[in-house]
PDB file of C-alpha atoms in Angstrom:
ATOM      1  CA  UNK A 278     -30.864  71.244   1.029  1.00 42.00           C
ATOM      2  CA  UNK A 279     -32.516  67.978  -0.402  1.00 41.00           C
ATOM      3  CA  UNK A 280     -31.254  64.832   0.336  1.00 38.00           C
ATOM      4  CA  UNK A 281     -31.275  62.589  -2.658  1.00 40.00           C
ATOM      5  CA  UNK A 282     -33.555  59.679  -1.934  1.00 43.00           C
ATOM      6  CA  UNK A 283     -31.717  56.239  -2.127  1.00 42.00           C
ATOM      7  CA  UNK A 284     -35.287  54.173  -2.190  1.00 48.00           C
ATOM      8  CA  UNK A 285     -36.394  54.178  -6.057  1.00 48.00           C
ATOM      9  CA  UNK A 286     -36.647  51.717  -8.235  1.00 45.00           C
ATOM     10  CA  UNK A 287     -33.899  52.542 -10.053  1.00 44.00           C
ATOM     11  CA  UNK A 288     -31.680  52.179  -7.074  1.00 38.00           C
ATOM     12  CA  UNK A 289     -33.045  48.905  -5.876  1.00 45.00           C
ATOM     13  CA  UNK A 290     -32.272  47.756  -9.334  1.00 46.00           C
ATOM     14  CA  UNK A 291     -28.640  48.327  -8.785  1.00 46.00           C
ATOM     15  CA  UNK A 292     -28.459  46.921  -5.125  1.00 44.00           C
ATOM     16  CA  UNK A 293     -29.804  43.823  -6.452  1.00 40.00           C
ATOM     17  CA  UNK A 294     -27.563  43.274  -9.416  1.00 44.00           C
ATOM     18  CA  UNK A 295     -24.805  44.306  -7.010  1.00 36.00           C
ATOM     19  CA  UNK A 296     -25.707  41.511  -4.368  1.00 40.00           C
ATOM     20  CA  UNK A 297     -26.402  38.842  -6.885  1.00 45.00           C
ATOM     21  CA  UNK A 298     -22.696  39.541  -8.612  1.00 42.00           C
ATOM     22  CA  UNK A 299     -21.559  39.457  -5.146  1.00 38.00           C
ATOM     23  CA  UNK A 300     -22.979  36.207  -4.582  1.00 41.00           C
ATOM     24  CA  UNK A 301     -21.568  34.915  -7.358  1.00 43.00           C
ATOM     25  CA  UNK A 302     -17.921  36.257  -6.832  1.00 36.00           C
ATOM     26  CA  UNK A 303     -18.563  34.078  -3.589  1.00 38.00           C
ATOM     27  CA  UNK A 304     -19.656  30.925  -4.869  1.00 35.00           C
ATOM     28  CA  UNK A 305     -17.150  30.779  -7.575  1.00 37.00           C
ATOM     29  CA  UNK A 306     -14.561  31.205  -5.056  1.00 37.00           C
ATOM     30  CA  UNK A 307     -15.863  28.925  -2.833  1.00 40.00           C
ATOM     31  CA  UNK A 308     -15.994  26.057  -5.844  1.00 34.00           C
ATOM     32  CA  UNK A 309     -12.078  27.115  -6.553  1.00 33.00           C
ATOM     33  CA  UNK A 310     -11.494  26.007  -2.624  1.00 35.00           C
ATOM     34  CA  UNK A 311     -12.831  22.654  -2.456  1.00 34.00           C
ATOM     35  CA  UNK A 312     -11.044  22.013  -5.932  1.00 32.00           C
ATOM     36  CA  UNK A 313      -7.943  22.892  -4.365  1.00 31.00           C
ATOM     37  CA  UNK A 314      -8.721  21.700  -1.215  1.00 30.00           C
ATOM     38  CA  UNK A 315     -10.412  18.051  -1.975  1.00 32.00           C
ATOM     39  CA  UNK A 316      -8.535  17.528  -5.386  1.00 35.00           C
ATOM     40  CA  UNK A 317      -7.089  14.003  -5.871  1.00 39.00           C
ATOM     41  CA  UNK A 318      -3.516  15.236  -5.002  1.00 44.00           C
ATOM     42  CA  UNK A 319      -4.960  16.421  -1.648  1.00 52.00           C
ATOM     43  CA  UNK A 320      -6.533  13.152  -0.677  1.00 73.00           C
ATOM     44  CA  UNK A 321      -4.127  10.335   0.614  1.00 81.00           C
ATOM     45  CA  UNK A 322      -5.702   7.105   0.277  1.00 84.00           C
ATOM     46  CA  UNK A 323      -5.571   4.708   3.067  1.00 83.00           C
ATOM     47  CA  UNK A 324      -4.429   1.120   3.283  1.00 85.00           C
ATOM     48  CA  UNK A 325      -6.401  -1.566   3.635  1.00 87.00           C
ATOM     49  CA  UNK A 326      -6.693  -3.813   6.956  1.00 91.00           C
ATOM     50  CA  UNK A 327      -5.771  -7.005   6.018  1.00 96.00           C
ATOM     51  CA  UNK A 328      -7.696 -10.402   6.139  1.00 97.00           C
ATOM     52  CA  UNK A 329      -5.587 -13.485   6.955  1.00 98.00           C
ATOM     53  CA  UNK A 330      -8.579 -15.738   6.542  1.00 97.00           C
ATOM     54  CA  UNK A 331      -8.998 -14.123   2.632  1.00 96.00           C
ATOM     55  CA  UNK A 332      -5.430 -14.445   1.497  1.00 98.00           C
ATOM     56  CA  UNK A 333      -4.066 -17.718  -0.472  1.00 98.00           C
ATOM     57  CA  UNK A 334      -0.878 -19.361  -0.604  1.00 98.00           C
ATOM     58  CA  UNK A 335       0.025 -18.510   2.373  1.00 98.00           C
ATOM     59  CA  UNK A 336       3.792 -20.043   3.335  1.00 98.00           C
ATOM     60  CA  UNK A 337       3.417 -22.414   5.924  1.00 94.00           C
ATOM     61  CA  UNK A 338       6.981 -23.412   6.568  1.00 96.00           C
ATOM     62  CA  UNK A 339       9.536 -22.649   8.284  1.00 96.00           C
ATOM     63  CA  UNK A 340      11.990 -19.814   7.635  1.00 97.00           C
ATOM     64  CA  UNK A 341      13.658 -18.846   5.418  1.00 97.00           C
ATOM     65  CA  UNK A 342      10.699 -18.185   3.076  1.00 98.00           C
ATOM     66  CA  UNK A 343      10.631 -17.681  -0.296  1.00 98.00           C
ATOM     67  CA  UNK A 344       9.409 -14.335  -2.450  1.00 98.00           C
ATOM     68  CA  UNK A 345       6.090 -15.703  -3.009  1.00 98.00           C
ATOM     69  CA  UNK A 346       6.850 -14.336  -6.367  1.00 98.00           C
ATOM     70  CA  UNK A 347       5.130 -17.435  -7.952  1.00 97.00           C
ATOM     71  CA  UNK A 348       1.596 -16.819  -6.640  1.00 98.00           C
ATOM     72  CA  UNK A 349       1.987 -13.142  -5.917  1.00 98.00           C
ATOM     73  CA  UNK A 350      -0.632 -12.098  -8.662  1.00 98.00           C
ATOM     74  CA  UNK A 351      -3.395 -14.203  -6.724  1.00 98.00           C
ATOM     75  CA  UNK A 352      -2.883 -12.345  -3.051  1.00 98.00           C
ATOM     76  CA  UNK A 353      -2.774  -8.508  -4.801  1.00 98.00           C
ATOM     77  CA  UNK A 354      -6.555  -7.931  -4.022  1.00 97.00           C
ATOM     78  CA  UNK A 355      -6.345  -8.815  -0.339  1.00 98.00           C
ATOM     79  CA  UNK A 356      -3.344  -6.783  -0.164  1.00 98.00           C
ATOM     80  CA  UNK A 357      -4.683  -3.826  -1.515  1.00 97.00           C
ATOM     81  CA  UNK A 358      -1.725  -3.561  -4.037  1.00 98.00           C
ATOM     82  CA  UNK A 359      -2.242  -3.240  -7.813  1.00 97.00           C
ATOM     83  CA  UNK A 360       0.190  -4.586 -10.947  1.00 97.00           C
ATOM     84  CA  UNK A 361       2.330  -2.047 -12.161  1.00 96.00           C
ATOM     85  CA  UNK A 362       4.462  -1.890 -15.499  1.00 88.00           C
ATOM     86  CA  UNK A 363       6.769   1.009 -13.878  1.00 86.00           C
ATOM     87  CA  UNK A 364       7.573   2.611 -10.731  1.00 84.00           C
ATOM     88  CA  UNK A 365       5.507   5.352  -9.319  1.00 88.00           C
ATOM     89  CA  UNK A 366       6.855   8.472  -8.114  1.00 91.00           C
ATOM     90  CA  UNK A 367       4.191  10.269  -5.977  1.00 96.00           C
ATOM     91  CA  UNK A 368       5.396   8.223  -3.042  1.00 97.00           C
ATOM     92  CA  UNK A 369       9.020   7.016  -3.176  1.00 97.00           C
ATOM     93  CA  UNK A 370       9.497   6.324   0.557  1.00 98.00           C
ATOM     94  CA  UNK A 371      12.025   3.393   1.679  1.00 98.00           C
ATOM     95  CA  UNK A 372      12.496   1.314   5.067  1.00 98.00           C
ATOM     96  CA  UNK A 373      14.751  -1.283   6.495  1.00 98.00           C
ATOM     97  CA  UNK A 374      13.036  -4.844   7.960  1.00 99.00           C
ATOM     98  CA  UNK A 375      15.121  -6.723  10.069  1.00 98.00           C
ATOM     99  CA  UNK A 376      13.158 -10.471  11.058  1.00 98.00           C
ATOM    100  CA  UNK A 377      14.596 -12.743  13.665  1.00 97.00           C
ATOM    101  CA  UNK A 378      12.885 -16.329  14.843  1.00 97.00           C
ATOM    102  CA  UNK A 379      14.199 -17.487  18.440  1.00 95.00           C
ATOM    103  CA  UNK A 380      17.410 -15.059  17.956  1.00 95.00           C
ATOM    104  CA  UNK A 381      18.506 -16.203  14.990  1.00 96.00           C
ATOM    105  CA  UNK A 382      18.361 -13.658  11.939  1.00 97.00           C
ATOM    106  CA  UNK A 383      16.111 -14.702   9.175  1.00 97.00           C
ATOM    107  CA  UNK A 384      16.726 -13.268   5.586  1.00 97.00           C
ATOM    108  CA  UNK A 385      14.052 -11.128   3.658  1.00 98.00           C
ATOM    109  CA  UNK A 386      14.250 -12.086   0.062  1.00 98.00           C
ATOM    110  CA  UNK A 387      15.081 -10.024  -3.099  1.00 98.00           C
ATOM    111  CA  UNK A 388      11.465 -10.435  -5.197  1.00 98.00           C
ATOM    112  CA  UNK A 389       8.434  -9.376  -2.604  1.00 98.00           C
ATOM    113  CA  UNK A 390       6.403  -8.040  -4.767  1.00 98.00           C
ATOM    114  CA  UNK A 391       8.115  -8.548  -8.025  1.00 98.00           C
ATOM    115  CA  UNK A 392       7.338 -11.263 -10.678  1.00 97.00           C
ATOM    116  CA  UNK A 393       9.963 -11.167 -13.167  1.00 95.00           C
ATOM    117  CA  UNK A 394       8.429 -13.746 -15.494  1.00 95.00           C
ATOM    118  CA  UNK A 395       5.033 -11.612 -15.826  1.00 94.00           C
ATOM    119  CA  UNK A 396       7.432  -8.158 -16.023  1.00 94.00           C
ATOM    120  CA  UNK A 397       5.533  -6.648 -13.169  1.00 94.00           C
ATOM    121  CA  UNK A 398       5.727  -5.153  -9.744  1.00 95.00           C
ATOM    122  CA  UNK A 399       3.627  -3.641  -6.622  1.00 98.00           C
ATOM    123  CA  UNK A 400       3.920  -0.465  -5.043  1.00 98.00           C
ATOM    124  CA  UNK A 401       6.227  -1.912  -2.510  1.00 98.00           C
ATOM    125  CA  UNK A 402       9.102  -4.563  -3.254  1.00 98.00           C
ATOM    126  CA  UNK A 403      12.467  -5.584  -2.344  1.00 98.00           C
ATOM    127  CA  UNK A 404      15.519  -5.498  -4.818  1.00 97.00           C
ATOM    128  CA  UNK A 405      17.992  -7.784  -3.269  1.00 98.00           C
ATOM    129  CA  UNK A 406      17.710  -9.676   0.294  1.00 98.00           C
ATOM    130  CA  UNK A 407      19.246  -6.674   2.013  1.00 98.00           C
ATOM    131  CA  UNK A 408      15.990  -5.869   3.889  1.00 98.00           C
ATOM    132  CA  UNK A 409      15.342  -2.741   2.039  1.00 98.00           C
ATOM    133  CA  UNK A 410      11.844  -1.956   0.843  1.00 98.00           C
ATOM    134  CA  UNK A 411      10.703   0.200  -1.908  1.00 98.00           C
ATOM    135  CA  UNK A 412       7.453   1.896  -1.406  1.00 98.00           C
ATOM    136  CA  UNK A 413       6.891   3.553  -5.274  1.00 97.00           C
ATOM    137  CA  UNK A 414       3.656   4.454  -6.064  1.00 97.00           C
ATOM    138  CA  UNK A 415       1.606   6.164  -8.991  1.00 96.00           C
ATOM    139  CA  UNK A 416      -0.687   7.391  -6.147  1.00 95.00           C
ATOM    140  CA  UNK A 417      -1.306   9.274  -2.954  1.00 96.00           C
ATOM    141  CA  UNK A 418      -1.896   6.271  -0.475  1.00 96.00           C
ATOM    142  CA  UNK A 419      -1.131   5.515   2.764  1.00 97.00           C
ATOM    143  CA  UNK A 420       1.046   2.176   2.616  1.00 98.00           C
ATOM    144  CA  UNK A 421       0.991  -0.626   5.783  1.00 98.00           C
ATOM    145  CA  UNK A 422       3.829  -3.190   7.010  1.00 98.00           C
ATOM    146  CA  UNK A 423       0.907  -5.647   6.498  1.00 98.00           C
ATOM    147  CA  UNK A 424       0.445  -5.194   3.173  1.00 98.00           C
ATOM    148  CA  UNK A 425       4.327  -6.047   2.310  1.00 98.00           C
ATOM    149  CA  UNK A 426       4.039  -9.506   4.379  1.00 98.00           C
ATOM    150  CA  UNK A 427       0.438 -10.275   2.894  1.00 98.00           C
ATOM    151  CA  UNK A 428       1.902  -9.951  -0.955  1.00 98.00           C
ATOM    152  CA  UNK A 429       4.800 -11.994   0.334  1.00 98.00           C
ATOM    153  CA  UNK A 430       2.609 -14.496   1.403  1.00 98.00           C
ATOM    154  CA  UNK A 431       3.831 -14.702   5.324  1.00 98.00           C
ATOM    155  CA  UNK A 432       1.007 -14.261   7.805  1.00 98.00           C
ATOM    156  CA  UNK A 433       1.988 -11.272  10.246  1.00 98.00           C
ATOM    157  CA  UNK A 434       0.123 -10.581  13.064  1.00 97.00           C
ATOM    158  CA  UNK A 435       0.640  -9.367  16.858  1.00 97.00           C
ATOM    159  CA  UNK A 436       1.155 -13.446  17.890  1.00 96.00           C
ATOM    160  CA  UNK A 437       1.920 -14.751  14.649  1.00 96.00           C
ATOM    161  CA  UNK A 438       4.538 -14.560  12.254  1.00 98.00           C
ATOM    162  CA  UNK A 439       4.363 -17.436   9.288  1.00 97.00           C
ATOM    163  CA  UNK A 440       4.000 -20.921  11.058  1.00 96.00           C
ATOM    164  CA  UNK A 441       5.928 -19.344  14.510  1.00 97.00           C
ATOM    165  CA  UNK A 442       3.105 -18.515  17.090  1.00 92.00           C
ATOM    166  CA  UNK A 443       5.220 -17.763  19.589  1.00 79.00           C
ATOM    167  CA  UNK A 444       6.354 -14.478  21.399  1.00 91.00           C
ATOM    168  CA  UNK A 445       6.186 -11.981  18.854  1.00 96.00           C
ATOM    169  CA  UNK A 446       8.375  -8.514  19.783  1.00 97.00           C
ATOM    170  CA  UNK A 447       8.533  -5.898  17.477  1.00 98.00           C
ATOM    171  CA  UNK A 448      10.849  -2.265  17.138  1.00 98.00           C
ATOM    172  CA  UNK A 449      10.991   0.918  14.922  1.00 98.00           C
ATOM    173  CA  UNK A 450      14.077   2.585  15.041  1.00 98.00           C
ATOM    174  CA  UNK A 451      15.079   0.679  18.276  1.00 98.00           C
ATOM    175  CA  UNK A 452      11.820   1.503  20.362  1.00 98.00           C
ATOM    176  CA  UNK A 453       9.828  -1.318  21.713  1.00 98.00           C
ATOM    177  CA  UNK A 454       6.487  -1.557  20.057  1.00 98.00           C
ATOM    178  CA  UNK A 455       3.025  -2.518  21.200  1.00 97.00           C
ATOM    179  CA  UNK A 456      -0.186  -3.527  19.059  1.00 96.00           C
ATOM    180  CA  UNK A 457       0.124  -5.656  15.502  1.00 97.00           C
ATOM    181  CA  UNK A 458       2.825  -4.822  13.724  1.00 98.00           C
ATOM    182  CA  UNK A 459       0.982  -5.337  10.282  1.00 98.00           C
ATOM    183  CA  UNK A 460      -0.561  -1.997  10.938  1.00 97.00           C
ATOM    184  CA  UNK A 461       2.614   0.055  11.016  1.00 98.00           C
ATOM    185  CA  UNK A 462       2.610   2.678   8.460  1.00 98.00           C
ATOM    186  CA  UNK A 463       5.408   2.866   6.494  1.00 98.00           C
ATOM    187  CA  UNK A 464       7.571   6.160   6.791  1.00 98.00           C
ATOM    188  CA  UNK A 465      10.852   7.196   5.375  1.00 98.00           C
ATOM    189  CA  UNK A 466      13.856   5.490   6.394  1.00 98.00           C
ATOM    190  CA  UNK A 467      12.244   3.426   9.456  1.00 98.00           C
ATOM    191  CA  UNK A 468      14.395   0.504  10.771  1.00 98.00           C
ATOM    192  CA  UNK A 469      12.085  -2.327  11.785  1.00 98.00           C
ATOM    193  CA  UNK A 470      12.338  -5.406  14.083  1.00 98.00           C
ATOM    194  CA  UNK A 471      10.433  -8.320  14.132  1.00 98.00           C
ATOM    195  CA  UNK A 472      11.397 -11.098  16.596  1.00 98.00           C
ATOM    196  CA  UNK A 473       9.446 -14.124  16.907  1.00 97.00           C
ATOM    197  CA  UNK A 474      10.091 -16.045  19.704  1.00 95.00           C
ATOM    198  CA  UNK A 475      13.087 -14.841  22.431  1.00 92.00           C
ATOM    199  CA  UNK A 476      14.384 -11.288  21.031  1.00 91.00           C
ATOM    200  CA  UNK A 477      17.872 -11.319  20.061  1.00 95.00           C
ATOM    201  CA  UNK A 478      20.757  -9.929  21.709  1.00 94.00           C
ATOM    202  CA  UNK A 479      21.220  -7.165  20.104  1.00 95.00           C
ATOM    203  CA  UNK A 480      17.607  -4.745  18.023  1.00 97.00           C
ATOM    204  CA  UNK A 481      19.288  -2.733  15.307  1.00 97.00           C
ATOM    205  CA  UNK A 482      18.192   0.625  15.567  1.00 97.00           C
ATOM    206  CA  UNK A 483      18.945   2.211  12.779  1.00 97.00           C
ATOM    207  CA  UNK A 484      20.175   1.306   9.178  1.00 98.00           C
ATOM    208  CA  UNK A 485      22.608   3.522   6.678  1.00 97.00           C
ATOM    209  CA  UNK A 486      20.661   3.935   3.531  1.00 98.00           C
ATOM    210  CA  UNK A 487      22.129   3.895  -0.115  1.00 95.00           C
ATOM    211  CA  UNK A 488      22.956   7.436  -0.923  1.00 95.00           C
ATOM    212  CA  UNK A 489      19.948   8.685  -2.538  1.00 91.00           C
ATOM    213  CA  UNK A 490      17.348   7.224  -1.073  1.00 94.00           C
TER     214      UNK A 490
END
């Protein structure tokens, strides 16, 4: 019997087509993945490290401090935070800050981040003086504990926090920390310390959140 030959030109014709549409089911596929794999809702943005040297108005008294509300517009490029008209919902994250100087509890004022008379906010604020922070943004990003004290206009560092550069001692959710505390990234629902000088008697470790949040 004679076997068909498989080697004409007709043949190779075919084989070629089929390899090049082939190729191109490939490509397109592979353009599809990176889409969906490098898209802008894949990518989380990170937050800046922040420059002491580069940020104005810093507070330089004692504590209590105020919300820095006043010159917050002018420290919003070293902080990496942007004006916003309404609150993001991409991230809506929240945390509890705690901030003691020699023992003594210091309060953290309602209007970091907010300036009422311009009708504008950041992408993380505080409410009320309860300690709670907002983290709402329009954006994927990675959000720092630095960047809250830097639009706030309090210098925080691993020795220094505002004019205090004592001792500084720092927890999340009741673990002793090491390292600069302005680096923390913000998570949900963290409880954070901040002592400045002797610790006090008792670190809260953790905090009841509003329902909802």
């Amino acid at each position: 019997m004679k076997v068909p030959s498989t080697g004409g030109p007709r043949w190779e014709r075919g084989r070629i087509a089929l390899i090049g549409a082939v190729a191109g089911v490939a490509v397109a596929i592979g353009i599809v993945s990176a889409v969906v794999l490098t898209g802008p809702s894949s990518k989380t943005t990170a937050a800046p490290t922040i420059r002491w040297a580069n940020v104005p108005h810093l507070q330089g008294g004692p504590a209590p401090w105020n919300s820095g509300s006043a010159t917050l517009v002018d420290r919003l490029p070293a902080a990496g935070l942007h004006e916003l008209t309404m609150e993001g919902a991409v991230v809506h994250i929240h945390q509890h800050l705690d901030l003691f100087v020699n023992g003594k509890k210091t309060p953290v004022p309602a209007l970091i981040g907010i300036d009422p008379t311009a009708g504008l906010f950041t992408e993380i604020h505080t409410h009320d003086a309860t300690g709670l922070i907002h983290v709402e943004s329009p954006t994927k990003t990675r959000f720092t504990l630095g960047q809250l004290f830097c639009e706030w206009g309090v210098k925080l560092t691993s020795r220094c926090l505002g004019r205090y550069r004592e001792q500084i001692s720092w927890w999340v959710d009741g673990k002793k920390m090491a390292g600069n505390p302005a680096q923390l990234v913000l998570a949900p629902h963290q409880e954070i310390v901040i002592a400045a000088g002797h610790a006090p008697s008792h670190v809260p470790e953790r905090y009841t959140f509003p329902a909802g949040l």
